[in-house]
Amino acid sequence: MAQQDSDQQENVEFIDDVTDAKEREAAHRERGTSRPITVVGNPVLHKECKDVTAFDDELAQLIDDMFASQRTAEGVGLAANQIGVDLKVFVYDCLDDEGVRHVGAVCNPVLDELPAGRRVLDDSNEGCLSVPGAYAELPRPDYAVVRGQNAEGEPIVVQGTGYFARCLQHETDHLYGYLYIDRLSKRDRKDALKQMAEREPRYPVVPND
């Protein structure tokens, strides 16, 4: 991940992903088609995805489908490889700890390396649509900055706090081949997989061969 110095972080202009959040999410979802979710063990989840290079109608349709799939699965974030697509793009529809709704899409995301003064860890529970039914405590910084591109290829920077910060980190991880359970201890990872095995997914998934 690229490191950004503190001056860059202080002077950056963040996107407005709050205004008309409800209407924007609904428009994406209504244009999209829900797809089943890939689950842990599917090879597409365990490798770095390809960069997005074509900002075209096909990408726009993918983003619409991702919003539809996210809603079906009742998720707050979804990476393209979670519906089997090998591209660096994720969508989100997530509340921060103040209850503010954030909606957007990020292509080719890179997390900023936070200065020491901003690295306050939150050890809340985390779950994943690709590990259905399982949850585990996972410390992550309670603030995150992601740099990338929007669906038109224009540079964007997204910031999040609390639960939304966790979402941004979680979805960026996906696109580099990491699930949250990969960051757990061996014992906690085993427990998460046991939880998954004991529960039926509440949304359509792609069975692993």
Coordinates of N, CA and C in Angstrom, one line a residue:
M1 N 0.8 -1.2 0.0 CA 0.0 0.0 0.0 C 0.9 1.2 0.0
A2 N 0.4 2.3 -0.7 CA 1.2 3.5 -0.8 C 1.1 4.3 0.4
Q3 N 2.2 4.8 0.9 CA 2.2 5.7 2.0 C 2.1 7.1 1.6
Q4 N 1.2 7.8 2.4 CA 1.0 9.3 2.1 C 1.5 10.1 3.3
D5 N 2.2 11.2 3.1 CA 2.6 11.9 4.2 C 1.5 12.7 4.8
S6 N 1.7 13.2 6.0 CA 0.7 13.9 6.8 C 0.2 15.2 6.1
D7 N 1.1 15.9 5.4 CA 0.6 17.1 4.8 C -0.4 16.8 3.7
Q8 N -0.1 15.7 2.9 CA -1.1 15.4 1.9 C -2.5 15.1 2.5
Q9 N -2.4 14.4 3.6 CA -3.7 14.0 4.2 C -4.5 15.2 4.7
E10 N -3.7 16.2 5.2 CA -4.4 17.3 5.8 C -5.0 18.2 4.7
N11 N -4.4 18.3 3.5 CA -4.9 19.2 2.5 C -5.8 18.6 1.4
V12 N -6.1 17.3 1.6 CA -6.8 16.6 0.5 C -8.3 17.0 0.6
E13 N -9.0 17.0 -0.6 CA -10.4 17.2 -0.7 C -11.1 15.9 -0.8
F14 N -12.0 15.6 0.2 CA -12.7 14.3 0.2 C -14.0 14.5 -0.6
I15 N -14.4 13.4 -1.2 CA -15.7 13.4 -2.0 C -16.9 13.5 -1.0
D16 N -17.9 14.0 -1.5 CA -19.2 14.1 -0.8 C -20.0 12.8 -1.2
D17 N -20.0 11.8 -0.3 CA -20.7 10.6 -0.6 C -21.9 10.5 0.3
V18 N -22.4 11.6 0.9 CA -23.5 11.7 1.8 C -24.7 12.2 1.1
T19 N -24.6 13.3 0.4 CA -25.7 14.0 -0.3 C -26.5 13.0 -1.2
D20 N -27.8 13.0 -1.1 CA -28.6 12.1 -1.9 C -28.2 10.6 -1.9
A21 N -27.7 10.2 -0.7 CA -27.3 8.8 -0.6 C -28.4 7.8 -0.9
K22 N -29.5 8.0 -0.3 CA -30.7 7.1 -0.5 C -31.1 7.0 -2.0
E23 N -31.2 8.2 -2.7 CA -31.6 8.2 -4.1 C -30.5 7.6 -5.0
R24 N -29.3 7.9 -4.7 CA -28.2 7.3 -5.6 C -28.1 5.8 -5.4
E25 N -28.2 5.3 -4.2 CA -28.2 3.8 -4.0 C -29.4 3.2 -4.7
A26 N -30.5 3.7 -4.6 CA -31.7 3.2 -5.2 C -31.6 3.1 -6.7
A27 N -31.1 4.2 -7.3 CA -30.9 4.3 -8.8 C -29.9 3.2 -9.3
H28 N -28.8 3.0 -8.6 CA -27.9 1.9 -8.9 C -28.6 0.6 -8.8
R29 N -29.2 0.3 -7.7 CA -29.9 -1.0 -7.5 C -30.9 -1.3 -8.5
E30 N -31.7 -0.3 -8.8 CA -32.8 -0.5 -9.8 C -32.3 -0.9 -11.2
R31 N -31.1 -0.3 -11.5 CA -30.5 -0.6 -12.8 C -29.8 -2.0 -12.8
G32 N -29.5 -2.5 -11.6 CA -28.7 -3.7 -11.5 C -29.4 -5.0 -11.4
T33 N -28.7 -6.0 -11.5 CA -29.2 -7.4 -11.4 C -28.4 -8.1 -10.3
S34 N -29.1 -8.6 -9.3 CA -28.4 -9.2 -8.1 C -27.7 -10.5 -8.6
R35 N -26.5 -10.7 -8.1 CA -25.7 -11.9 -8.4 C -25.4 -12.6 -7.1
P36 N -25.2 -14.0 -7.2 CA -24.8 -14.7 -5.9 C -23.4 -14.3 -5.5
I37 N -23.2 -14.6 -4.2 CA -21.9 -14.2 -3.5 C -20.9 -15.3 -3.5
T38 N -19.7 -15.1 -3.9 CA -18.6 -16.1 -3.8 C -18.2 -16.2 -2.3
V39 N -17.8 -17.4 -1.9 CA -17.5 -17.6 -0.5 C -16.0 -18.1 -0.3
V40 N -15.5 -18.0 0.9 CA -14.1 -18.4 1.2 C -13.8 -19.7 0.6
G41 N -12.7 -19.8 -0.1 CA -12.3 -21.0 -0.8 C -12.3 -20.8 -2.3
N42 N -13.1 -19.9 -2.8 CA -13.2 -19.6 -4.2 C -11.9 -18.8 -4.6
P43 N -11.2 -19.3 -5.6 CA -9.9 -18.7 -6.0 C -9.9 -17.2 -6.2
V44 N -11.0 -16.7 -6.7 CA -11.0 -15.2 -7.0 C -10.9 -14.4 -5.8
L45 N -11.2 -15.0 -4.6 CA -11.1 -14.2 -3.4 C -9.7 -14.2 -2.8
H46 N -8.9 -15.0 -3.3 CA -7.6 -15.2 -2.6 C -6.4 -14.8 -3.4
K47 N -6.6 -13.8 -4.3 CA -5.5 -13.3 -5.1 C -5.8 -11.8 -5.4
E48 N -4.8 -11.0 -5.7 CA -5.0 -9.6 -6.0 C -5.8 -9.5 -7.3
C49 N -6.7 -8.6 -7.3 CA -7.5 -8.4 -8.5 C -6.8 -7.5 -9.5
K50 N -7.3 -7.5 -10.7 CA -6.7 -6.7 -11.8 C -7.2 -5.3 -11.6
D51 N -6.3 -4.3 -12.1 CA -6.7 -2.9 -12.0 C -7.8 -2.7 -13.0
V52 N -8.7 -1.7 -12.7 CA -9.7 -1.2 -13.6 C -9.0 -0.3 -14.6
T53 N -9.1 -0.6 -15.9 CA -8.5 0.3 -16.9 C -9.5 0.9 -17.9
A54 N -10.7 0.2 -18.0 CA -11.8 0.7 -18.9 C -12.9 1.2 -18.1
F55 N -13.1 2.5 -18.1 CA -14.2 3.2 -17.4 C -15.4 3.4 -18.3
D56 N -16.1 2.3 -18.6 CA -17.1 2.3 -19.7 C -18.4 1.8 -19.2
D57 N -19.3 1.6 -20.1 CA -20.7 1.1 -19.8 C -20.6 -0.2 -19.0
E58 N -19.7 -1.1 -19.4 CA -19.6 -2.4 -18.7 C -19.2 -2.2 -17.3
L59 N -18.4 -1.3 -17.0 CA -18.0 -1.0 -15.6 C -19.2 -0.4 -14.8
A60 N -19.9 0.5 -15.5 CA -21.1 1.1 -14.9 C -22.2 0.0 -14.6
Q61 N -22.3 -1.0 -15.5 CA -23.3 -2.0 -15.2 C -22.8 -2.9 -14.1
L62 N -21.5 -3.2 -14.0 CA -21.0 -4.0 -12.9 C -21.3 -3.3 -11.6
I63 N -21.1 -2.0 -11.5 CA -21.3 -1.3 -10.3 C -22.8 -1.3 -9.9
D64 N -23.7 -1.2 -10.9 CA -25.1 -1.3 -10.6 C -25.4 -2.7 -10.1
D65 N -24.9 -3.8 -10.7 CA -25.1 -5.1 -10.2 C -24.6 -5.3 -8.8
M66 N -23.5 -4.7 -8.5 CA -22.9 -4.8 -7.2 C -23.8 -4.2 -6.1
F67 N -24.4 -3.1 -6.4 CA -25.3 -2.5 -5.5 C -26.5 -3.3 -5.3
A68 N -27.0 -3.9 -6.4 CA -28.2 -4.8 -6.3 C -27.8 -6.1 -5.4
S69 N -26.6 -6.6 -5.7 CA -26.2 -7.8 -4.9 C -26.0 -7.5 -3.5
Q70 N -25.4 -6.3 -3.2 CA -25.2 -5.9 -1.8 C -26.5 -5.8 -1.1
R71 N -27.5 -5.2 -1.7 CA -28.8 -5.1 -1.0 C -29.5 -6.5 -0.8
T72 N -29.4 -7.4 -1.8 CA -30.0 -8.7 -1.6 C -29.3 -9.4 -0.4
A73 N -28.0 -9.2 -0.2 CA -27.3 -9.9 0.9 C -27.3 -9.1 2.2
E74 N -28.0 -7.9 2.1 CA -28.1 -7.0 3.3 C -26.7 -6.7 3.8
G75 N -25.8 -6.3 2.9 CA -24.4 -5.9 3.3 C -24.3 -4.4 3.3
V76 N -23.1 -4.0 3.8 CA -22.8 -2.6 3.8 C -21.6 -2.2 2.9
G77 N -21.0 -3.3 2.3 CA -19.9 -3.1 1.3 C -19.8 -4.3 0.5
L78 N -19.3 -4.2 -0.7 CA -19.1 -5.4 -1.6 C -18.0 -5.1 -2.6
A79 N -17.1 -6.1 -2.6 CA -16.0 -6.0 -3.6 C -16.4 -6.8 -4.8
A80 N -15.8 -6.5 -6.0 CA -16.2 -7.1 -7.2 C -15.9 -8.6 -7.2
N81 N -14.8 -9.0 -6.6 CA -14.5 -10.5 -6.5 C -15.5 -11.2 -5.7
Q82 N -16.3 -10.6 -4.9 CA -17.3 -11.2 -4.1 C -18.5 -11.7 -5.0
I83 N -18.6 -11.2 -6.2 CA -19.5 -11.7 -7.2 C -18.8 -12.3 -8.4
G84 N -17.5 -12.7 -8.1 CA -16.7 -13.4 -9.1 C -16.0 -12.7 -10.2
V85 N -15.9 -11.3 -10.0 CA -15.4 -10.5 -11.0 C -14.0 -10.0 -10.6
D86 N -13.0 -10.3 -11.4 CA -11.6 -10.0 -11.1 C -11.2 -8.6 -11.4
L87 N -11.7 -7.6 -10.7 CA -11.4 -6.2 -10.9 C -11.4 -5.5 -9.6
K88 N -10.5 -4.5 -9.5 CA -10.4 -3.7 -8.3 C -11.5 -2.6 -8.3
V89 N -12.6 -3.0 -7.8 CA -13.7 -2.0 -7.5 C -14.6 -2.5 -6.4
F90 N -14.9 -1.6 -5.5 CA -15.9 -2.0 -4.5 C -17.0 -0.9 -4.4
V91 N -18.1 -1.3 -3.8 CA -19.2 -0.3 -3.5 C -19.5 -0.4 -2.1
Y92 N -20.2 0.7 -1.6 CA -20.5 0.7 -0.2 C -21.8 1.5 0.1
D93 N -22.5 1.1 1.1 CA -23.7 1.8 1.6 C -23.7 1.6 3.1
C94 N -23.0 2.5 3.8 CA -22.6 2.2 5.1 C -22.8 3.4 6.0
L95 N -23.3 3.2 7.2 CA -23.4 4.2 8.2 C -22.1 4.4 9.0
D96 N -21.8 5.6 9.3 CA -20.6 5.8 10.2 C -21.1 5.8 11.6
D97 N -20.3 6.0 12.6 CA -20.7 5.9 14.0 C -21.6 7.1 14.4
E98 N -21.7 8.1 13.6 CA -22.7 9.2 13.9 C -24.0 8.9 13.2
G99 N -24.2 7.8 12.6 CA -25.4 7.5 11.9 C -25.6 8.1 10.6
V100 N -24.5 8.6 10.0 CA -24.6 9.3 8.7 C -24.4 8.2 7.6
R101 N -25.2 8.2 6.6 CA -25.2 7.2 5.5 C -24.2 7.7 4.4
H102 N -23.3 6.8 4.0 CA -22.3 7.0 3.0 C -22.6 6.0 1.8
V103 N -22.7 6.5 0.6 CA -22.9 5.6 -0.6 C -21.9 6.0 -1.7
G104 N -21.2 5.0 -2.2 CA -20.3 5.3 -3.3 C -19.7 4.0 -3.9
A105 N -18.8 4.3 -4.9 CA -18.0 3.2 -5.5 C -16.6 3.7 -5.7
V106 N -15.6 2.8 -5.5 CA -14.2 3.2 -5.6 C -13.5 2.1 -6.5
C107 N -12.8 2.6 -7.5 CA -12.0 1.7 -8.4 C -10.5 1.9 -8.0
N108 N -9.8 0.8 -8.1 CA -8.3 0.9 -7.8 C -8.0 1.5 -6.5
P109 N -8.6 1.1 -5.4 CA -8.4 1.7 -4.1 C -7.0 1.4 -3.5
V110 N -6.5 2.4 -2.8 CA -5.3 2.3 -2.1 C -5.5 3.0 -0.7
L111 N -5.2 2.3 0.4 CA -5.4 2.8 1.7 C -4.2 3.7 2.1
D112 N -4.4 4.9 2.6 CA -3.3 5.7 3.2 C -2.7 5.0 4.4
E113 N -1.4 5.1 4.5 CA -0.8 4.7 5.8 C -1.0 5.9 6.8
L114 N -1.7 5.6 7.9 CA -2.0 6.7 8.8 C -0.8 7.1 9.6
P115 N -0.7 8.4 9.9 CA 0.3 8.8 10.9 C 0.0 8.2 12.3
A116 N 1.0 8.1 13.1 CA 0.9 7.4 14.4 C -0.3 8.0 15.2
G117 N -0.4 9.3 15.1 CA -1.4 10.0 15.9 C -2.8 9.7 15.6
R118 N -3.1 9.2 14.3 CA -4.4 8.8 13.9 C -4.7 7.3 14.1
R119 N -3.7 6.5 14.5 CA -3.9 5.1 14.6 C -4.5 4.7 15.9
V120 N -5.8 4.9 16.1 CA -6.5 4.5 17.3 C -7.3 3.2 16.9
L121 N -7.0 2.1 17.6 CA -7.6 0.8 17.2 C -8.9 0.6 17.8
D122 N -9.8 0.1 17.0 CA -11.2 -0.3 17.4 C -11.3 -1.8 17.2
D123 N -11.6 -2.6 18.3 CA -11.6 -4.0 18.2 C -13.0 -4.6 18.1
S124 N -13.9 -3.9 17.4 CA -15.3 -4.4 17.3 C -15.3 -5.7 16.5
N125 N -16.5 -6.3 16.5 CA -16.8 -7.5 15.7 C -16.8 -7.1 14.2
E126 N -16.4 -8.1 13.4 CA -16.4 -7.9 12.0 C -16.9 -9.2 11.3
G127 N -17.7 -9.0 10.3 CA -18.2 -10.1 9.5 C -18.0 -9.9 8.0
C128 N -18.4 -10.9 7.2 CA -18.1 -10.8 5.7 C -19.2 -11.6 5.0
L129 N -19.7 -11.0 3.9 CA -20.6 -11.7 3.1 C -20.1 -13.0 2.5
S130 N -18.7 -13.0 2.3 CA -18.1 -14.2 1.8 C -17.7 -15.3 2.9
V131 N -18.0 -14.9 4.1 CA -17.9 -15.9 5.2 C -19.2 -15.8 6.0
P132 N -20.3 -16.3 5.3 CA -21.6 -16.0 5.9 C -21.9 -16.6 7.2
G133 N -22.5 -15.8 8.1 CA -22.9 -16.3 9.4 C -21.8 -16.2 10.5
A134 N -20.6 -15.8 10.1 CA -19.4 -15.8 11.1 C -19.1 -14.4 11.4
Y135 N -18.7 -14.2 12.7 CA -18.2 -12.9 13.2 C -17.0 -13.1 14.2
A136 N -16.1 -12.1 14.2 CA -15.0 -12.2 15.1 C -14.5 -10.8 15.4
E137 N -13.9 -10.6 16.6 CA -13.3 -9.3 16.9 C -12.0 -9.2 16.1
L138 N -11.9 -8.0 15.5 CA -10.7 -7.7 14.7 C -10.3 -6.2 14.9
P139 N -9.1 -6.0 15.5 CA -8.7 -4.6 15.7 C -8.3 -3.9 14.4
R140 N -8.9 -2.8 14.1 CA -8.6 -2.0 12.9 C -8.6 -0.5 13.4
P141 N -7.8 0.3 12.6 CA -7.9 1.8 12.9 C -9.3 2.3 12.8
D142 N -9.7 3.2 13.7 CA -11.1 3.8 13.6 C -11.2 5.0 12.7
Y143 N -10.2 5.2 11.8 CA -10.2 6.2 10.8 C -9.5 5.6 9.6
A144 N -10.0 5.9 8.4 CA -9.4 5.4 7.2 C -9.6 6.4 6.0
V145 N -8.5 6.4 5.2 CA -8.6 7.2 4.0 C -8.2 6.3 2.8
V146 N -9.1 6.3 1.8 CA -8.9 5.5 0.6 C -8.8 6.4 -0.6
R147 N -7.8 6.2 -1.4 CA -7.6 7.0 -2.7 C -7.9 6.0 -3.9
G148 N -8.6 6.5 -4.9 CA -8.8 5.7 -6.0 C -9.4 6.5 -7.1
Q149 N -10.3 5.9 -7.9 CA -11.0 6.6 -9.0 C -12.5 6.2 -8.9
N150 N -13.3 7.2 -9.5 CA -14.7 6.9 -9.6 C -15.1 6.1 -10.9
A151 N -16.3 5.9 -11.2 CA -16.7 5.1 -12.3 C -16.3 5.8 -13.6
E152 N -16.0 7.1 -13.6 CA -15.6 7.8 -14.8 C -14.1 7.9 -14.9
G153 N -13.4 7.3 -14.0 CA -11.9 7.3 -14.0 C -11.3 8.6 -13.3
E154 N -12.1 9.4 -12.7 CA -11.6 10.6 -12.1 C -11.1 10.3 -10.7
P155 N -10.0 10.9 -10.3 CA -9.4 10.7 -8.9 C -10.4 11.1 -7.8
I156 N -10.5 10.2 -6.8 CA -11.3 10.5 -5.7 C -10.6 10.1 -4.4
V157 N -11.0 10.7 -3.3 CA -10.4 10.3 -2.0 C -11.6 10.2 -1.0
V158 N -11.7 9.1 -0.3 CA -12.8 8.8 0.6 C -12.3 8.7 2.0
Q159 N -12.9 9.3 3.0 CA -12.5 9.1 4.4 C -13.7 8.6 5.2
G160 N -13.3 7.8 6.2 CA -14.4 7.2 7.0 C -13.9 7.1 8.5
T161 N -14.9 7.1 9.4 CA -14.6 7.0 10.8 C -15.4 5.8 11.3
G162 N -15.0 5.2 12.4 CA -15.7 4.2 13.1 C -16.1 3.0 12.2
Y163 N -17.3 2.6 12.1 CA -17.8 1.5 11.4 C -17.5 1.6 9.9
F164 N -17.7 2.9 9.4 CA -17.4 3.1 8.0 C -15.9 3.0 7.7
A165 N -15.1 3.4 8.6 CA -13.6 3.2 8.4 C -13.3 1.7 8.3
R166 N -13.9 0.9 9.1 CA -13.8 -0.6 9.0 C -14.2 -1.1 7.7
C167 N -15.3 -0.6 7.2 CA -15.8 -1.0 5.9 C -14.8 -0.7 4.8
L168 N -14.3 0.5 4.7 CA -13.3 0.9 3.7 C -12.1 0.0 3.7
Q169 N -11.6 -0.3 4.9 CA -10.4 -1.2 5.0 C -10.8 -2.6 4.6
H170 N -11.9 -3.1 5.0 CA -12.3 -4.5 4.7 C -12.5 -4.7 3.2
E171 N -13.1 -3.7 2.5 CA -13.4 -3.9 1.1 C -12.1 -3.7 0.3
T172 N -11.2 -2.8 0.7 CA -9.9 -2.7 0.0 C -9.1 -4.0 0.2
D173 N -9.1 -4.5 1.4 CA -8.5 -5.8 1.6 C -8.9 -6.9 0.6
H174 N -10.2 -7.0 0.4 CA -10.7 -8.0 -0.6 C -10.0 -7.9 -1.9
L175 N -9.8 -6.7 -2.4 CA -9.3 -6.5 -3.8 C -7.8 -6.9 -3.9
Y176 N -7.2 -7.0 -2.7 CA -5.8 -7.5 -2.7 C -5.7 -8.9 -2.2
G177 N -6.8 -9.6 -2.2 CA -6.8 -11.1 -1.9 C -6.9 -11.4 -0.4
Y178 N -7.3 -10.5 0.4 CA -7.4 -10.8 1.8 C -8.8 -10.7 2.3
L179 N -9.2 -11.8 3.1 CA -10.5 -11.7 3.8 C -10.1 -11.4 5.2
Y180 N -11.2 -10.9 6.0 CA -10.9 -10.5 7.4 C -10.4 -11.7 8.2
I181 N -10.8 -12.9 7.9 CA -10.4 -14.0 8.7 C -8.9 -14.3 8.5
D182 N -8.3 -13.8 7.4 CA -6.9 -13.9 7.2 C -6.1 -13.1 8.2
R183 N -6.7 -12.1 8.8 CA -6.0 -11.3 9.8 C -6.2 -11.7 11.2
L184 N -7.0 -12.9 11.4 CA -7.2 -13.4 12.7 C -6.1 -14.4 13.1
S185 N -6.1 -14.7 14.4 CA -5.2 -15.8 14.9 C -5.8 -17.1 14.3
K186 N -4.9 -18.1 14.3 CA -5.4 -19.4 13.8 C -6.6 -20.0 14.5
R187 N -6.6 -19.8 15.8 CA -7.7 -20.3 16.6 C -9.0 -19.5 16.2
D188 N -8.9 -18.2 16.1 CA -10.1 -17.4 15.8 C -10.6 -17.6 14.4
R189 N -9.6 -17.9 13.5 CA -10.0 -18.2 12.1 C -10.8 -19.5 12.0
K190 N -10.3 -20.5 12.8 CA -10.9 -21.8 12.8 C -12.3 -21.7 13.4
D191 N -12.5 -20.8 14.4 CA -13.8 -20.6 15.0 C -14.7 -19.9 14.0
A192 N -14.3 -19.0 13.3 CA -15.1 -18.3 12.3 C -15.6 -19.3 11.2
L193 N -14.7 -20.1 10.7 CA -15.1 -21.1 9.7 C -16.1 -22.1 10.3
K194 N -15.9 -22.4 11.5 CA -16.9 -23.3 12.2 C -18.3 -22.7 12.3
Q195 N -18.3 -21.4 12.6 CA -19.6 -20.6 12.6 C -20.2 -20.7 11.2
M196 N -19.4 -20.5 10.2 CA -19.9 -20.5 8.8 C -20.5 -21.9 8.5
A197 N -19.8 -22.9 8.9 CA -20.3 -24.3 8.5 C -21.6 -24.6 9.2
E198 N -21.8 -24.0 10.4 CA -23.0 -24.4 11.2 C -24.2 -23.6 10.8
R199 N -24.1 -22.6 9.9 CA -25.2 -21.7 9.6 C -25.5 -21.7 8.1
E200 N -26.7 -21.7 7.7 CA -27.1 -21.6 6.3 C -27.1 -20.1 5.9
P201 N -26.5 -19.8 4.7 CA -26.4 -18.4 4.2 C -27.9 -17.9 4.0
R202 N -28.1 -16.6 4.3 CA -29.4 -16.1 4.2 C -29.6 -15.4 2.8
Y203 N -28.6 -15.6 1.9 CA -28.7 -15.0 0.6 C -28.0 -16.0 -0.4
P204 N -28.2 -15.9 -1.7 CA -27.6 -16.8 -2.7 C -26.1 -16.8 -2.7
V205 N -25.5 -17.9 -2.7 CA -24.0 -18.0 -2.7 C -23.6 -19.0 -3.9
V206 N -22.4 -18.8 -4.3 CA -21.8 -19.7 -5.3 C -21.1 -20.9 -4.6
P207 N -21.6 -22.1 -4.7 CA -20.9 -23.2 -4.0 C -19.5 -23.5 -4.5
N208 N -18.6 -23.8 -3.7 CA -17.2 -24.1 -4.2 C -17.2 -25.6 -4.6
D209 N -16.5 -25.9 -5.7 CA -16.4 -27.2 -6.2 C -15.5 -28.1 -5.3

